[in-house]
PDB file of C-alpha atoms in Angstrom:
ATOM      1  CA  MET A   1     -56.816 -47.299 116.713  1.00 42.00           C
ATOM      2  CA  THR A   2     -58.309 -43.948 115.804  1.00 40.00           C
ATOM      3  CA  THR A   3     -61.802 -42.676 116.476  1.00 39.00           C
ATOM      4  CA  SER A   4     -61.582 -39.660 114.182  1.00 38.00           C
ATOM      5  CA  GLY A   5     -62.791 -39.211 110.617  1.00 39.00           C
ATOM      6  CA  THR A   6     -65.306 -41.242 108.676  1.00 38.00           C
ATOM      7  CA  ARG A   7     -64.251 -44.536 110.236  1.00 42.00           C
ATOM      8  CA  ALA A   8     -65.482 -43.403 113.652  1.00 45.00           C
ATOM      9  CA  ALA A   9     -69.004 -42.901 112.315  1.00 47.00           C
ATOM     10  CA  HIS A  10     -69.109 -46.390 110.815  1.00 46.00           C
ATOM     11  CA  ARG A  11     -71.408 -48.138 113.296  1.00 48.00           C
ATOM     12  CA  PRO A  12     -70.457 -51.810 112.711  1.00 51.00           C
ATOM     13  CA  SER A  13     -66.776 -50.926 113.042  1.00 75.00           C
ATOM     14  CA  ARG A  14     -67.388 -49.085 116.315  1.00 85.00           C
ATOM     15  CA  LYS A  15     -69.374 -52.028 117.676  1.00 90.00           C
ATOM     16  CA  GLN A  16     -66.516 -54.346 116.740  1.00 91.00           C
ATOM     17  CA  TRP A  17     -64.041 -52.010 118.460  1.00 91.00           C
ATOM     18  CA  VAL A  18     -66.046 -52.346 121.662  1.00 95.00           C
ATOM     19  CA  ILE A  19     -66.004 -56.155 121.438  1.00 94.00           C
ATOM     20  CA  GLU A  20     -62.270 -56.244 120.704  1.00 94.00           C
ATOM     21  CA  ALA A  21     -61.440 -53.812 123.508  1.00 94.00           C
ATOM     22  CA  ALA A  22     -63.595 -55.749 125.976  1.00 95.00           C
ATOM     23  CA  THR A  23     -62.065 -59.063 124.875  1.00 95.00           C
ATOM     24  CA  GLU A  24     -58.572 -57.768 125.625  1.00 94.00           C
ATOM     25  CA  LEU A  25     -59.701 -56.600 129.062  1.00 94.00           C
ATOM     26  CA  PHE A  26     -61.645 -59.783 129.861  1.00 93.00           C
ATOM     27  CA  ALA A  27     -58.561 -61.828 128.924  1.00 93.00           C
ATOM     28  CA  THR A  28     -56.404 -60.084 131.533  1.00 91.00           C
ATOM     29  CA  GLN A  29     -58.882 -59.266 134.323  1.00 89.00           C
ATOM     30  CA  PRO A  30     -61.866 -61.055 135.865  1.00 87.00           C
ATOM     31  CA  PRO A  31     -64.898 -59.823 133.871  1.00 85.00           C
ATOM     32  CA  ASP A  32     -66.723 -58.808 137.064  1.00 87.00           C
ATOM     33  CA  GLU A  33     -63.909 -56.319 137.762  1.00 92.00           C
ATOM     34  CA  VAL A  34     -64.096 -54.728 134.289  1.00 93.00           C
ATOM     35  CA  THR A  35     -66.429 -51.736 133.988  1.00 94.00           C
ATOM     36  CA  VAL A  36     -68.127 -50.199 130.976  1.00 95.00           C
ATOM     37  CA  ALA A  37     -65.907 -47.156 131.563  1.00 96.00           C
ATOM     38  CA  ASP A  38     -62.834 -49.424 131.281  1.00 96.00           C
ATOM     39  CA  ILE A  39     -64.132 -50.850 128.002  1.00 95.00           C
ATOM     40  CA  ALA A  40     -64.926 -47.384 126.686  1.00 95.00           C
ATOM     41  CA  ALA A  41     -61.435 -46.119 127.558  1.00 95.00           C
ATOM     42  CA  ARG A  42     -59.814 -49.131 125.874  1.00 94.00           C
ATOM     43  CA  ALA A  43     -61.950 -48.585 122.756  1.00 93.00           C
ATOM     44  CA  GLU A  44     -61.161 -44.845 122.826  1.00 92.00           C
ATOM     45  CA  MET A  45     -64.792 -43.788 123.068  1.00 92.00           C
ATOM     46  CA  THR A  46     -67.250 -42.628 125.699  1.00 94.00           C
ATOM     47  CA  SER A  47     -69.306 -44.890 127.957  1.00 95.00           C
ATOM     48  CA  ALA A  48     -72.404 -43.462 126.237  1.00 95.00           C
ATOM     49  CA  ALA A  49     -71.068 -44.711 122.899  1.00 93.00           C
ATOM     50  CA  VAL A  50     -70.636 -48.205 124.362  1.00 94.00           C
ATOM     51  CA  TYR A  51     -74.189 -48.110 125.737  1.00 94.00           C
ATOM     52  CA  TYR A  52     -75.407 -47.070 122.282  1.00 92.00           C
ATOM     53  CA  HIS A  53     -74.408 -50.523 121.028  1.00 92.00           C
ATOM     54  CA  PHE A  54     -74.769 -52.669 124.158  1.00 94.00           C
ATOM     55  CA  SER A  55     -77.171 -52.559 127.085  1.00 92.00           C
ATOM     56  CA  SER A  56     -74.587 -53.843 129.569  1.00 91.00           C
ATOM     57  CA  LYS A  57     -71.096 -55.188 130.084  1.00 91.00           C
ATOM     58  CA  ASP A  58     -72.573 -58.709 130.179  1.00 91.00           C
ATOM     59  CA  GLN A  59     -74.003 -58.203 126.699  1.00 93.00           C
ATOM     60  CA  VAL A  60     -70.555 -57.180 125.429  1.00 94.00           C
ATOM     61  CA  LEU A  61     -69.103 -60.350 126.975  1.00 92.00           C
ATOM     62  CA  ALA A  62     -71.831 -62.506 125.411  1.00 93.00           C
ATOM     63  CA  GLU A  63     -71.318 -60.944 121.967  1.00 93.00           C
ATOM     64  CA  GLY A  64     -67.569 -61.482 122.221  1.00 94.00           C
ATOM     65  CA  MET A  65     -68.061 -65.111 123.223  1.00 94.00           C
ATOM     66  CA  ARG A  66     -70.583 -65.637 120.421  1.00 94.00           C
ATOM     67  CA  ALA A  67     -68.215 -64.150 117.821  1.00 94.00           C
ATOM     68  CA  PHE A  68     -65.338 -66.319 119.038  1.00 96.00           C
ATOM     69  CA  ALA A  69     -67.474 -69.487 119.098  1.00 96.00           C
ATOM     70  CA  THR A  70     -68.582 -68.830 115.521  1.00 96.00           C
ATOM     71  CA  ALA A  71     -65.010 -68.256 114.339  1.00 96.00           C
ATOM     72  CA  LEU A  72     -63.799 -71.399 116.153  1.00 96.00           C
ATOM     73  CA  ARG A  73     -66.544 -73.521 114.590  1.00 96.00           C
ATOM     74  CA  GLU A  74     -65.805 -72.108 111.133  1.00 97.00           C
ATOM     75  CA  GLN A  75     -62.103 -72.854 111.570  1.00 96.00           C
ATOM     76  CA  LEU A  76     -62.850 -76.469 112.520  1.00 96.00           C
ATOM     77  CA  GLN A  77     -65.250 -76.759 109.569  1.00 96.00           C
ATOM     78  CA  ALA A  78     -62.527 -75.517 107.221  1.00 96.00           C
ATOM     79  CA  LEU A  79     -60.067 -78.050 108.663  1.00 95.00           C
ATOM     80  CA  THR A  80     -62.643 -80.829 108.246  1.00 94.00           C
ATOM     81  CA  GLU A  81     -63.309 -79.824 104.650  1.00 94.00           C
ATOM     82  CA  ALA A  82     -59.572 -79.825 103.881  1.00 94.00           C
ATOM     83  CA  HIS A  83     -58.951 -83.157 105.671  1.00 91.00           C
ATOM     84  CA  GLU A  84     -57.867 -85.968 103.380  1.00 90.00           C
ATOM     85  CA  PRO A  85     -60.068 -89.061 103.892  1.00 88.00           C
ATOM     86  CA  GLY A  86     -58.203 -91.707 105.855  1.00 83.00           C
ATOM     87  CA  SER A  87     -55.424 -89.372 107.007  1.00 86.00           C
ATOM     88  CA  ASP A  88     -54.395 -88.701 110.600  1.00 88.00           C
ATOM     89  CA  ILE A  89     -56.475 -86.441 112.811  1.00 92.00           C
ATOM     90  CA  GLY A  90     -53.522 -85.132 114.821  1.00 92.00           C
ATOM     91  CA  ALA A  91     -52.614 -82.526 112.203  1.00 92.00           C
ATOM     92  CA  ALA A  92     -56.134 -81.049 112.240  1.00 93.00           C
ATOM     93  CA  VAL A  93     -56.159 -80.896 116.041  1.00 93.00           C
ATOM     94  CA  THR A  94     -52.736 -79.206 116.214  1.00 94.00           C
ATOM     95  CA  ALA A  95     -53.787 -76.759 113.477  1.00 94.00           C
ATOM     96  CA  LEU A  96     -56.836 -75.825 115.551  1.00 95.00           C
ATOM     97  CA  LEU A  97     -54.660 -75.454 118.655  1.00 93.00           C
ATOM     98  CA  SER A  98     -52.330 -73.155 116.703  1.00 93.00           C
ATOM     99  CA  TRP A  99     -55.324 -71.083 115.600  1.00 95.00           C
ATOM    100  CA  LEU A 100     -56.394 -70.788 119.242  1.00 94.00           C
ATOM    101  CA  GLY A 101     -52.904 -69.569 120.089  1.00 92.00           C
ATOM    102  CA  GLU A 102     -53.213 -66.862 117.431  1.00 94.00           C
ATOM    103  CA  HIS A 103     -56.485 -65.737 119.063  1.00 95.00           C
ATOM    104  CA  ARG A 104     -55.187 -65.908 122.629  1.00 94.00           C
ATOM    105  CA  SER A 105     -57.224 -63.029 124.109  1.00 94.00           C
ATOM    106  CA  ALA A 106     -60.533 -64.328 122.768  1.00 95.00           C
ATOM    107  CA  ALA A 107     -59.646 -67.922 123.714  1.00 95.00           C
ATOM    108  CA  THR A 108     -58.733 -66.825 127.244  1.00 95.00           C
ATOM    109  CA  MET A 109     -62.008 -64.943 127.571  1.00 93.00           C
ATOM    110  CA  PHE A 110     -64.028 -67.893 126.226  1.00 94.00           C
ATOM    111  CA  PHE A 111     -62.351 -70.822 127.999  1.00 93.00           C
ATOM    112  CA  VAL A 112     -61.058 -69.237 131.207  1.00 92.00           C
ATOM    113  CA  SER A 113     -62.187 -65.818 132.396  1.00 90.00           C
ATOM    114  CA  SER A 114     -65.886 -66.084 131.471  1.00 87.00           C
ATOM    115  CA  ALA A 115     -66.330 -69.433 133.258  1.00 85.00           C
ATOM    116  CA  GLY A 116     -69.161 -69.153 135.764  1.00 79.00           C
ATOM    117  CA  MET A 117     -69.818 -65.484 134.961  1.00 79.00           C
ATOM    118  CA  SER A 118     -73.475 -65.882 134.018  1.00 83.00           C
ATOM    119  CA  GLN A 119     -76.081 -68.364 132.849  1.00 89.00           C
ATOM    120  CA  GLU A 120     -75.895 -66.815 129.367  1.00 89.00           C
ATOM    121  CA  ALA A 121     -72.121 -67.350 129.215  1.00 88.00           C
ATOM    122  CA  GLU A 122     -72.526 -70.990 130.252  1.00 92.00           C
ATOM    123  CA  ALA A 123     -75.338 -71.508 127.736  1.00 93.00           C
ATOM    124  CA  LEU A 124     -73.157 -70.065 124.969  1.00 93.00           C
ATOM    125  CA  ARG A 125     -70.272 -72.322 125.956  1.00 92.00           C
ATOM    126  CA  GLN A 126     -72.571 -75.361 126.008  1.00 94.00           C
ATOM    127  CA  GLU A 127     -74.004 -74.497 122.587  1.00 95.00           C
ATOM    128  CA  SER A 128     -70.486 -74.108 121.232  1.00 95.00           C
ATOM    129  CA  ARG A 129     -69.425 -77.481 122.678  1.00 95.00           C
ATOM    130  CA  SER A 130     -72.358 -79.161 120.966  1.00 96.00           C
ATOM    131  CA  GLU A 131     -71.516 -77.586 117.602  1.00 96.00           C
ATOM    132  CA  LEU A 132     -67.817 -78.452 117.946  1.00 96.00           C
ATOM    133  CA  LEU A 133     -68.676 -82.035 118.885  1.00 97.00           C
ATOM    134  CA  ASP A 134     -70.842 -82.394 115.758  1.00 96.00           C
ATOM    135  CA  GLU A 135     -67.970 -81.094 113.637  1.00 96.00           C
ATOM    136  CA  LEU A 136     -65.412 -83.347 115.338  1.00 96.00           C
ATOM    137  CA  VAL A 137     -67.649 -86.358 114.661  1.00 96.00           C
ATOM    138  CA  ARG A 138     -67.731 -85.324 110.986  1.00 94.00           C
ATOM    139  CA  LEU A 139     -63.927 -85.086 110.997  1.00 94.00           C
ATOM    140  CA  ILE A 140     -63.622 -88.539 112.611  1.00 94.00           C
ATOM    141  CA  ARG A 141     -65.929 -90.100 110.022  1.00 92.00           C
ATOM    142  CA  LYS A 142     -63.813 -88.557 107.278  1.00 91.00           C
ATOM    143  CA  ALA A 143     -60.606 -89.873 108.845  1.00 90.00           C
ATOM    144  CA  ARG A 144     -61.980 -93.336 109.662  1.00 87.00           C
ATOM    145  CA  ALA A 145     -64.666 -94.472 107.244  1.00 82.00           C
ATOM    146  CA  SER A 146     -65.386 -97.710 109.138  1.00 88.00           C
ATOM    147  CA  VAL A 147     -66.152 -96.068 112.492  1.00 91.00           C
ATOM    148  CA  SER A 148     -69.617 -96.660 113.989  1.00 93.00           C
ATOM    149  CA  ASP A 149     -71.884 -93.795 115.073  1.00 93.00           C
ATOM    150  CA  ALA A 150     -71.405 -94.661 118.763  1.00 94.00           C
ATOM    151  CA  GLU A 151     -67.638 -94.936 118.404  1.00 94.00           C
ATOM    152  CA  ALA A 152     -67.441 -91.623 116.498  1.00 94.00           C
ATOM    153  CA  ALA A 153     -69.448 -89.898 119.242  1.00 95.00           C
ATOM    154  CA  VAL A 154     -67.193 -91.222 122.021  1.00 96.00           C
ATOM    155  CA  ILE A 155     -64.014 -90.343 120.109  1.00 95.00           C
ATOM    156  CA  GLY A 156     -65.475 -86.897 119.433  1.00 96.00           C
ATOM    157  CA  LEU A 157     -66.055 -86.351 123.158  1.00 96.00           C
ATOM    158  CA  GLY A 158     -62.489 -87.395 123.883  1.00 96.00           C
ATOM    159  CA  LEU A 159     -61.080 -85.014 121.266  1.00 96.00           C
ATOM    160  CA  LEU A 160     -63.286 -82.169 122.495  1.00 96.00           C
ATOM    161  CA  ALA A 161     -62.080 -82.668 126.085  1.00 97.00           C
ATOM    162  CA  LEU A 162     -58.488 -82.755 124.840  1.00 97.00           C
ATOM    163  CA  LEU A 163     -58.944 -79.561 122.826  1.00 95.00           C
ATOM    164  CA  GLU A 164     -60.544 -77.679 125.713  1.00 95.00           C
ATOM    165  CA  THR A 165     -57.911 -78.828 128.199  1.00 96.00           C
ATOM    166  CA  ALA A 166     -55.060 -78.033 125.814  1.00 96.00           C
ATOM    167  CA  ALA A 167     -56.531 -74.620 124.979  1.00 95.00           C
ATOM    168  CA  ILE A 168     -56.801 -73.726 128.681  1.00 95.00           C
ATOM    169  CA  SER A 169     -53.261 -74.975 129.366  1.00 96.00           C
ATOM    170  CA  GLN A 170     -51.927 -72.962 126.436  1.00 95.00           C
ATOM    171  CA  VAL A 171     -53.659 -69.657 127.188  1.00 93.00           C
ATOM    172  CA  ARG A 172     -52.852 -69.874 130.898  1.00 92.00           C
ATOM    173  CA  GLY A 173     -49.270 -70.894 130.228  1.00 92.00           C
ATOM    174  CA  ASP A 174     -49.552 -73.414 133.052  1.00 93.00           C
ATOM    175  CA  ASP A 175     -46.816 -75.695 134.414  1.00 95.00           C
ATOM    176  CA  VAL A 176     -47.357 -78.421 131.795  1.00 94.00           C
ATOM    177  CA  TYR A 177     -47.248 -75.946 128.914  1.00 94.00           C
ATOM    178  CA  ARG A 178     -44.166 -74.162 130.265  1.00 95.00           C
ATOM    179  CA  SER A 179     -42.261 -77.362 131.069  1.00 96.00           C
ATOM    180  CA  LEU A 180     -42.808 -78.820 127.600  1.00 95.00           C
ATOM    181  CA  GLY A 181     -42.433 -75.601 125.624  1.00 94.00           C
ATOM    182  CA  HIS A 182     -44.805 -74.630 122.830  1.00 91.00           C
ATOM    183  CA  ARG A 183     -43.556 -76.964 120.084  1.00 92.00           C
ATOM    184  CA  SER A 184     -43.382 -80.070 122.272  1.00 95.00           C
ATOM    185  CA  PHE A 185     -46.743 -79.256 123.830  1.00 95.00           C
ATOM    186  CA  VAL A 186     -48.450 -78.998 120.430  1.00 94.00           C
ATOM    187  CA  ARG A 187     -46.696 -82.149 119.202  1.00 94.00           C
ATOM    188  CA  GLU A 188     -47.792 -84.124 122.272  1.00 96.00           C
ATOM    189  CA  VAL A 189     -51.388 -82.920 121.926  1.00 96.00           C
ATOM    190  CA  GLY A 190     -51.369 -84.059 118.286  1.00 95.00           C
ATOM    191  CA  ALA A 191     -49.981 -87.470 119.255  1.00 95.00           C
ATOM    192  CA  LEU A 192     -52.589 -87.875 121.992  1.00 96.00           C
ATOM    193  CA  ALA A 193     -55.332 -86.889 119.514  1.00 95.00           C
ATOM    194  CA  GLU A 194     -54.118 -89.708 117.253  1.00 93.00           C
ATOM    195  CA  ARG A 195     -54.293 -92.229 120.107  1.00 93.00           C
ATOM    196  CA  ILE A 196     -57.810 -91.086 121.031  1.00 94.00           C
ATOM    197  CA  ALA A 197     -58.976 -91.229 117.414  1.00 91.00           C
ATOM    198  CA  ASP A 198     -57.439 -94.613 116.656  1.00 85.00           C
ATOM    199  CA  PRO A 199     -56.336 -96.450 119.827  1.00 74.00           C
ATOM    200  CA  ALA A 200     -55.612 -99.640 117.866  1.00 70.00           C
ATOM    201  CA  ALA A 201     -53.049 -97.932 115.628  1.00 59.00           C
TER     202      ALA A 201
END
């Protein structure tokens, strides 16, 4: 990453650099231990330049969480749009889990390190959960045309809990994830998603 030349003067790019640098730091350290000076050093700019874009470290964290939540929702929407009516849900769930693995730093920040940091962080997470649940319900209705509204809502909650738990297990590399290995872990999550979505199958 370079901060010289015309690219350095491009404000949106510099703001994005701050978010990306902070996300990497928040993924590896508790956010309350990260300073604006740390973020500035990681982004290869001054603390004053960070403060030009953000009023505080908490605002950087919130913007990073918001950007990740938007990207996650858009990814699930794309998977829902591409889902063949009547086909299994497991493939969509494992595809989303793979996407989370590709965005490990942001996923770690969102699901793990920001937990309990502030009321704003919790509000953002709750808003994201609501949006993801709506999209999961849409996916369920596409996969199972005969499902009732109440059943779709309950299945959606089950899939959301599975996704969150699997995402945390994956980014932490916990005992379950390590003992199964990545491929088996993803396969088992997909199989469990199928059982949640259609327990009678």
